[in-house]
mmCIF file of C-alpha atoms and ligand atoms in Angstrom:
data_model
loop_
_atom_site.group_PDB
_atom_site.id
_atom_site.type_symbol
_atom_site.label_atom_id
_atom_site.label_comp_id
_atom_site.label_asym_id
_atom_site.label_seq_id
_atom_site.Cartn_x
_atom_site.Cartn_y
_atom_site.Cartn_z
ATOM 1 C CA MET A 1 20.336 -41.794 69.198
ATOM 2 C CA GLU A 2 22.608 -38.574 69.221
ATOM 3 C CA ASP A 3 25.267 -40.937 67.190
ATOM 4 C CA ILE A 4 22.381 -41.476 64.760
ATOM 5 C CA LEU A 5 21.997 -37.625 64.581
ATOM 6 C CA GLN A 6 25.596 -36.741 64.108
ATOM 7 C CA GLN A 7 25.849 -39.710 61.522
ATOM 8 C CA ILE A 8 23.546 -37.924 59.410
ATOM 9 C CA SER A 9 24.500 -34.516 59.720
ATOM 10 C CA GLN A 10 27.936 -35.682 59.170
ATOM 11 C CA SER A 11 26.959 -37.577 55.781
ATOM 12 C CA LEU A 12 25.224 -34.360 54.542
ATOM 13 C CA SER A 13 28.277 -32.444 55.257
ATOM 14 C CA ASP A 14 30.018 -35.178 53.478
ATOM 15 C CA ILE A 15 27.690 -34.714 50.346
ATOM 16 C CA PHE A 16 27.855 -31.001 50.201
ATOM 17 C CA GLU A 17 31.540 -31.055 50.505
ATOM 18 C CA SER A 18 31.885 -33.948 47.720
ATOM 19 C CA ASP A 19 33.615 -32.828 44.369
ATOM 20 C CA VAL A 20 30.340 -33.410 42.476
ATOM 21 C CA VAL A 21 27.957 -31.522 44.399
ATOM 22 C CA GLN A 22 30.236 -28.437 44.644
ATOM 23 C CA PHE A 23 30.928 -28.547 40.921
ATOM 24 C CA GLY A 24 26.748 -28.298 40.477
ATOM 25 C CA ILE A 25 26.612 -25.619 42.521
ATOM 26 C CA ARG A 26 29.295 -23.732 41.152
ATOM 27 C CA ALA A 27 27.975 -24.744 37.711
ATOM 28 C CA ILE A 28 24.411 -23.238 38.798
ATOM 29 C CA GLY A 29 26.236 -20.395 39.815
ATOM 30 C CA ILE A 30 27.688 -19.713 36.642
ATOM 31 C CA TYR A 31 24.425 -20.452 34.594
ATOM 32 C CA LEU A 32 22.617 -17.706 36.877
ATOM 33 C CA VAL A 33 25.507 -14.868 36.191
ATOM 34 C CA ILE A 34 24.875 -15.743 32.472
ATOM 35 C CA LEU A 35 21.222 -15.722 32.706
ATOM 36 C CA TRP A 36 21.373 -12.542 34.676
ATOM 37 C CA LEU A 37 23.747 -11.157 32.237
ATOM 38 C CA ALA A 38 22.129 -11.879 29.096
ATOM 39 C CA SER A 39 18.967 -10.783 30.391
ATOM 40 C CA ALA A 40 20.318 -7.323 31.107
ATOM 41 C CA TYR A 41 21.530 -7.533 27.499
ATOM 42 C CA TRP A 42 17.923 -8.502 26.236
ATOM 43 C CA ALA A 43 16.495 -5.664 28.435
ATOM 44 C CA PHE A 44 18.946 -3.028 26.854
ATOM 45 C CA ARG A 45 17.837 -4.424 23.174
ATOM 46 C CA ASP A 46 14.414 -4.484 23.950
ATOM 47 C CA MET A 47 14.289 -0.813 24.904
ATOM 48 C CA GLN A 48 16.198 0.110 22.145
ATOM 49 C CA GLN A 49 13.258 -1.330 19.735
ATOM 50 C CA ARG A 50 10.547 0.265 21.889
ATOM 51 C CA SER A 51 11.981 3.953 22.326
ATOM 52 C CA ASP A 52 13.803 6.555 20.691
ATOM 53 C CA ASN A 53 15.412 7.600 23.654
ATOM 54 C CA ALA A 54 19.065 6.950 23.991
ATOM 55 C CA ILE A 55 19.507 6.486 27.633
ATOM 56 C CA LEU A 56 16.541 4.331 28.176
ATOM 57 C CA PRO A 57 18.250 1.266 27.255
ATOM 58 C CA TYR A 58 21.241 1.435 29.816
ATOM 59 C CA VAL A 59 18.933 2.427 32.267
ATOM 60 C CA ALA A 60 16.636 -0.891 31.343
ATOM 61 C CA ALA A 61 19.896 -3.060 31.690
ATOM 62 C CA ALA A 62 21.464 -1.228 34.692
ATOM 63 C CA GLY A 63 18.152 -1.662 36.341
ATOM 64 C CA ILE A 64 18.297 -5.264 35.924
ATOM 65 C CA ILE A 65 22.137 -5.425 36.738
ATOM 66 C CA LEU A 66 21.663 -3.555 40.282
ATOM 67 C CA PHE A 67 18.902 -6.594 41.191
ATOM 68 C CA THR A 68 22.093 -9.153 41.258
ATOM 69 C CA PRO A 69 21.884 -12.789 39.777
ATOM 70 C CA ILE A 70 19.895 -13.789 42.499
ATOM 71 C CA PHE A 71 17.282 -11.643 42.310
ATOM 72 C CA PHE A 72 17.377 -10.489 38.288
ATOM 73 C CA ILE A 73 14.364 -12.228 37.733
ATOM 74 C CA PHE A 74 11.943 -9.498 39.556
ATOM 75 C CA ALA A 75 13.483 -6.936 37.742
ATOM 76 C CA VAL A 76 12.729 -8.500 34.375
ATOM 77 C CA TRP A 77 9.151 -8.801 35.632
ATOM 78 C CA ILE A 78 8.989 -5.027 36.464
ATOM 79 C CA TYR A 79 10.627 -4.368 33.355
ATOM 80 C CA LYS A 80 8.061 -6.304 31.321
ATOM 81 C CA ILE A 81 5.383 -4.391 33.017
ATOM 82 C CA ILE A 82 6.249 -0.819 32.446
ATOM 83 C CA ARG A 83 8.244 -1.058 29.260
ATOM 84 C CA PRO A 84 6.478 0.908 26.254
ATOM 85 C CA HIS A 85 3.576 -1.352 24.825
ATOM 86 C CA GLU A 86 4.730 -1.358 20.858
ATOM 87 C CA LYS A 87 7.753 -1.645 19.457
ATOM 88 C CA ILE A 88 8.836 1.289 17.026
ATOM 89 C CA GLY A 89 8.460 -0.632 13.669
ATOM 90 C CA GLU A 90 5.214 -1.915 14.959
ATOM 91 C CA VAL A 91 4.277 1.768 15.579
ATOM 92 C CA TRP A 92 5.935 2.599 12.013
ATOM 93 C CA GLU A 93 3.376 -0.142 10.425
ATOM 94 C CA ARG A 94 0.778 0.780 11.865
ATOM 95 C CA ASN A 95 1.156 4.475 10.806
ATOM 96 C CA LEU A 96 1.706 3.046 7.663
ATOM 97 C CA ALA A 97 -1.455 1.306 7.457
ATOM 98 C CA GLU A 98 -3.670 3.983 8.356
ATOM 99 C CA GLU A 99 -2.313 6.311 5.803
ATOM 100 C CA ALA A 100 -2.943 3.504 3.109
ATOM 101 C CA LEU A 101 -6.583 3.497 4.293
ATOM 102 C CA LEU A 102 -6.798 7.118 4.536
ATOM 103 C CA ALA A 103 -5.476 7.338 0.820
ATOM 104 C CA GLU A 104 -8.193 4.908 -0.105
ATOM 105 C CA VAL A 105 -11.205 6.504 1.468
ATOM 106 C CA GLU A 106 -9.905 9.906 -0.568
ATOM 107 C CA SER A 107 -9.676 7.555 -3.912
ATOM 108 C CA ILE A 108 -13.780 7.121 -3.390
ATOM 109 C CA HIS A 109 -15.108 9.733 -5.581
ATOM 110 C CA HIS A 110 -17.404 12.283 -4.411
ATOM 111 C CA CYS A 111 -20.134 14.662 -6.364
ATOM 112 C CA PRO A 112 -18.325 18.175 -6.262
ATOM 113 C CA SER A 113 -21.405 20.081 -5.777
ATOM 114 C CA CYS A 114 -23.342 17.606 -4.037
ATOM 115 C CA GLU A 115 -20.701 15.335 -2.307
ATOM 116 C CA ARG A 116 -22.609 12.293 -3.218
ATOM 117 C CA ARG A 117 -20.658 9.335 -3.560
ATOM 118 C CA ILE A 118 -20.531 8.348 -7.302
ATOM 119 C CA ASP A 119 -19.040 5.842 -10.059
ATOM 120 C CA ASP A 120 -15.849 6.414 -11.639
ATOM 121 C CA GLU A 121 -17.838 6.004 -14.755
ATOM 122 C CA TRP A 122 -20.798 7.946 -14.248
ATOM 123 C CA ILE A 123 -20.606 11.084 -16.760
ATOM 124 C CA ILE A 124 -23.388 13.372 -14.726
ATOM 125 C CA CYS A 125 -24.387 13.259 -10.967
ATOM 126 C CA PRO A 126 -27.788 11.744 -10.717
ATOM 127 C CA SER A 127 -28.695 13.887 -7.702
ATOM 128 C CA CYS A 128 -27.584 17.355 -8.751
ATOM 129 C CA ARG A 129 -27.166 16.732 -12.003
ATOM 130 C CA THR A 130 -23.755 18.080 -12.260
ATOM 131 C CA ARG A 131 -21.795 17.165 -15.200
ATOM 132 C CA LEU A 132 -19.053 14.894 -14.202
ATOM 133 C CA LYS A 133 -17.334 13.633 -17.194
ATOM 134 C CA ARG A 134 -17.984 14.058 -20.801
ATOM 135 C CA VAL A 135 -17.311 11.274 -23.739
ATOM 136 C CA CYS A 136 -14.895 11.864 -26.428
ATOM 137 C CA PRO A 137 -16.839 12.293 -29.938
ATOM 138 C CA ASN A 138 -13.601 10.643 -31.710
ATOM 139 C CA CYS A 139 -13.141 7.552 -29.383
ATOM 140 C CA SER A 140 -16.375 7.214 -27.386
ATOM 141 C CA ARG A 141 -14.564 6.728 -23.833
ATOM 142 C CA LEU A 142 -14.657 9.128 -20.806
ATOM 143 C CA VAL A 143 -12.732 11.970 -20.479
ATOM 144 C CA GLY A 144 -12.550 14.246 -17.947
ATOM 145 C CA MET A 145 -14.332 17.897 -17.981
ATOM 146 C CA ASP A 146 -11.045 20.013 -17.710
ATOM 147 C CA TRP A 147 -9.281 18.008 -20.419
ATOM 148 C CA SER A 148 -7.937 19.786 -23.261
ATOM 149 C CA LEU A 149 -7.495 16.822 -25.158
ATOM 150 C CA CYS A 150 -8.487 13.090 -25.187
ATOM 151 C CA ALA A 151 -6.010 11.156 -23.274
ATOM 152 C CA TRP A 152 -7.427 8.223 -25.024
ATOM 153 C CA CYS A 153 -7.200 8.813 -28.655
ATOM 154 C CA GLY A 154 -5.515 12.023 -28.939
ATOM 155 C CA LYS A 155 -8.306 14.338 -29.971
ATOM 156 C CA ASP A 156 -7.893 17.776 -29.390
ATOM 157 C CA PHE A 157 -11.012 19.486 -27.924
ATOM 158 C CA GLU A 158 -9.635 22.723 -28.065
ATOM 159 C CA ARG A 159 -9.067 22.644 -31.853
ATOM 160 C CA ARG A 160 -12.588 23.232 -33.504
ATOM 161 C CA GLU A 161 -14.039 21.525 -36.466
ATOM 162 C CA VAL A 162 -12.792 23.948 -38.841
ATOM 163 C CA PRO A 163 -9.262 22.016 -39.482
ATOM 164 C CA ALA A 164 -11.238 19.054 -40.069
ATOM 165 C CA ALA A 165 -13.201 20.555 -42.436
ATOM 166 C CA ILE A 166 -10.234 21.551 -44.119
ATOM 167 C CA GLU A 167 -8.621 18.421 -43.996
ATOM 168 C CA ALA A 168 -11.915 16.883 -45.563
ATOM 169 C CA LEU A 169 -11.612 19.216 -48.538
ATOM 170 C CA PRO A 170 -8.813 17.889 -50.765
ATOM 171 C CA ARG A 171 -10.829 14.563 -50.055
ATOM 172 C CA SER A 172 -13.996 15.915 -51.197
ATOM 173 C CA ARG A 173 -12.498 17.325 -54.203
ATOM 174 C CA GLU A 174 -10.567 14.202 -55.063
ATOM 175 C CA ALA A 175 -13.785 12.264 -55.113
ATOM 176 C CA THR A 176 -15.679 15.051 -57.191
ATOM 177 C CA GLY A 177 -13.263 14.322 -59.813
ATOM 178 C CA ARG A 178 -13.439 10.842 -59.971
ATOM 179 C CA ILE A 179 -16.835 10.977 -59.799
ATOM 180 C CA ALA A 180 -17.162 13.454 -62.633
ATOM 181 C CA ALA A 181 -14.808 11.313 -64.776
ATOM 182 C CA SER A 182 -17.655 8.563 -64.689
ATOM 183 C CA GLY A 183 -20.406 10.902 -65.314
ATOM 184 C CA THR A 184 -21.845 14.339 -64.318
ATOM 185 C CA ALA A 185 -25.034 12.586 -62.786
ATOM 186 C CA ALA A 186 -23.198 11.124 -59.655
ATOM 187 C CA SER A 187 -21.534 14.550 -58.442
ATOM 188 C CA SER A 188 -24.377 15.150 -55.833
ATOM 189 C CA ALA A 189 -24.015 11.757 -54.598
ATOM 190 C CA ALA A 190 -20.371 12.747 -53.820
ATOM 191 C CA THR A 191 -21.111 15.227 -51.239
ATOM 192 C CA SER A 192 -23.001 12.512 -49.275
ATOM 193 C CA PRO A 193 -21.106 9.396 -48.723
ATOM 194 C CA THR A 194 -24.195 7.761 -47.434
ATOM 195 C CA ALA A 195 -25.468 7.706 -50.490
ATOM 196 C CA LEU A 196 -22.849 5.850 -52.006
ATOM 197 C CA PRO A 197 -24.508 2.498 -52.950
ATOM 198 C CA SER A 198 -27.025 3.972 -55.100
ATOM 199 C CA SER A 199 -23.836 6.208 -56.732
ATOM 200 C CA SER A 200 -22.181 3.306 -57.738
ATOM 201 C CA ARG A 201 -25.500 1.996 -59.059
ATOM 202 C CA THR A 202 -26.038 5.500 -61.506
ATOM 203 C CA SER A 203 -22.275 5.239 -62.356
ATOM 204 C CA ALA A 204 -22.842 1.683 -63.848
ATOM 205 C CA SER A 205 -25.598 2.573 -65.280
ATOM 206 C CA THR A 206 -24.116 5.672 -67.053
ATOM 207 C CA ARG A 207 -20.815 3.369 -67.804
ATOM 208 C CA SER A 208 -23.713 0.847 -69.463
ATOM 209 C CA LEU A 209 -25.211 3.949 -71.091
ATOM 210 C CA SER A 210 -21.855 5.562 -72.421
ATOM 211 C CA PRO A 211 -20.975 2.814 -75.075
ATOM 212 C CA THR A 212 -24.235 3.282 -76.795
ATOM 213 C CA SER A 213 -24.286 7.314 -76.889
ATOM 214 C CA THR A 214 -20.637 7.287 -78.346
HETATM 215 ZN ZN1 ZN B 7 -23.876 16.008 -7.139
HETATM 216 ZN ZN1 ZN B 8 -10.864 9.897 -27.555
#
């Protein structure tokens, strides 16, 4: 009986002392050491991404180193529990998204007097009747109440109708000159361009009449 036990222990010690097993144990040891150092490096990098503090990454790495290659896995667990929840990049991204949302909310137009939500194309507030926009007399597009000229067509709102009348003057004189040559009867029609078909008719009639008169 004792011989059998002795034989088993002998064979076990033989197995442990064999080169293959020794090599295996050594390889596992080396692997654990590499894993231990890599974990410390990972904690260092991870903390760098989560904190602006320059010392904290070193503290995290040192904590894992202190737990030795055998127990470092417990340090990794502790680190995962107590590390900052968000990365700096994630915080930055979240702030950016919040700012974008805020800008979107601010872009929604409100009536300046009653704060009612209004459409961008309304010219008058339906609640308090405040003038919101006006229509350009030249291009019929919506322009702001404070615009001094139309951004769409360039019409100057500050310049009153007087220059327009001056601009129109040579044109009317030219027209009256043309009509005076064709006949005196059409001179009244030149002042109102809407009556042009009738004026052409009268000028035609005077032209048809003129050969007979001469
Ligand atoms: Zn209003
Ligand atoms: Zn315009």
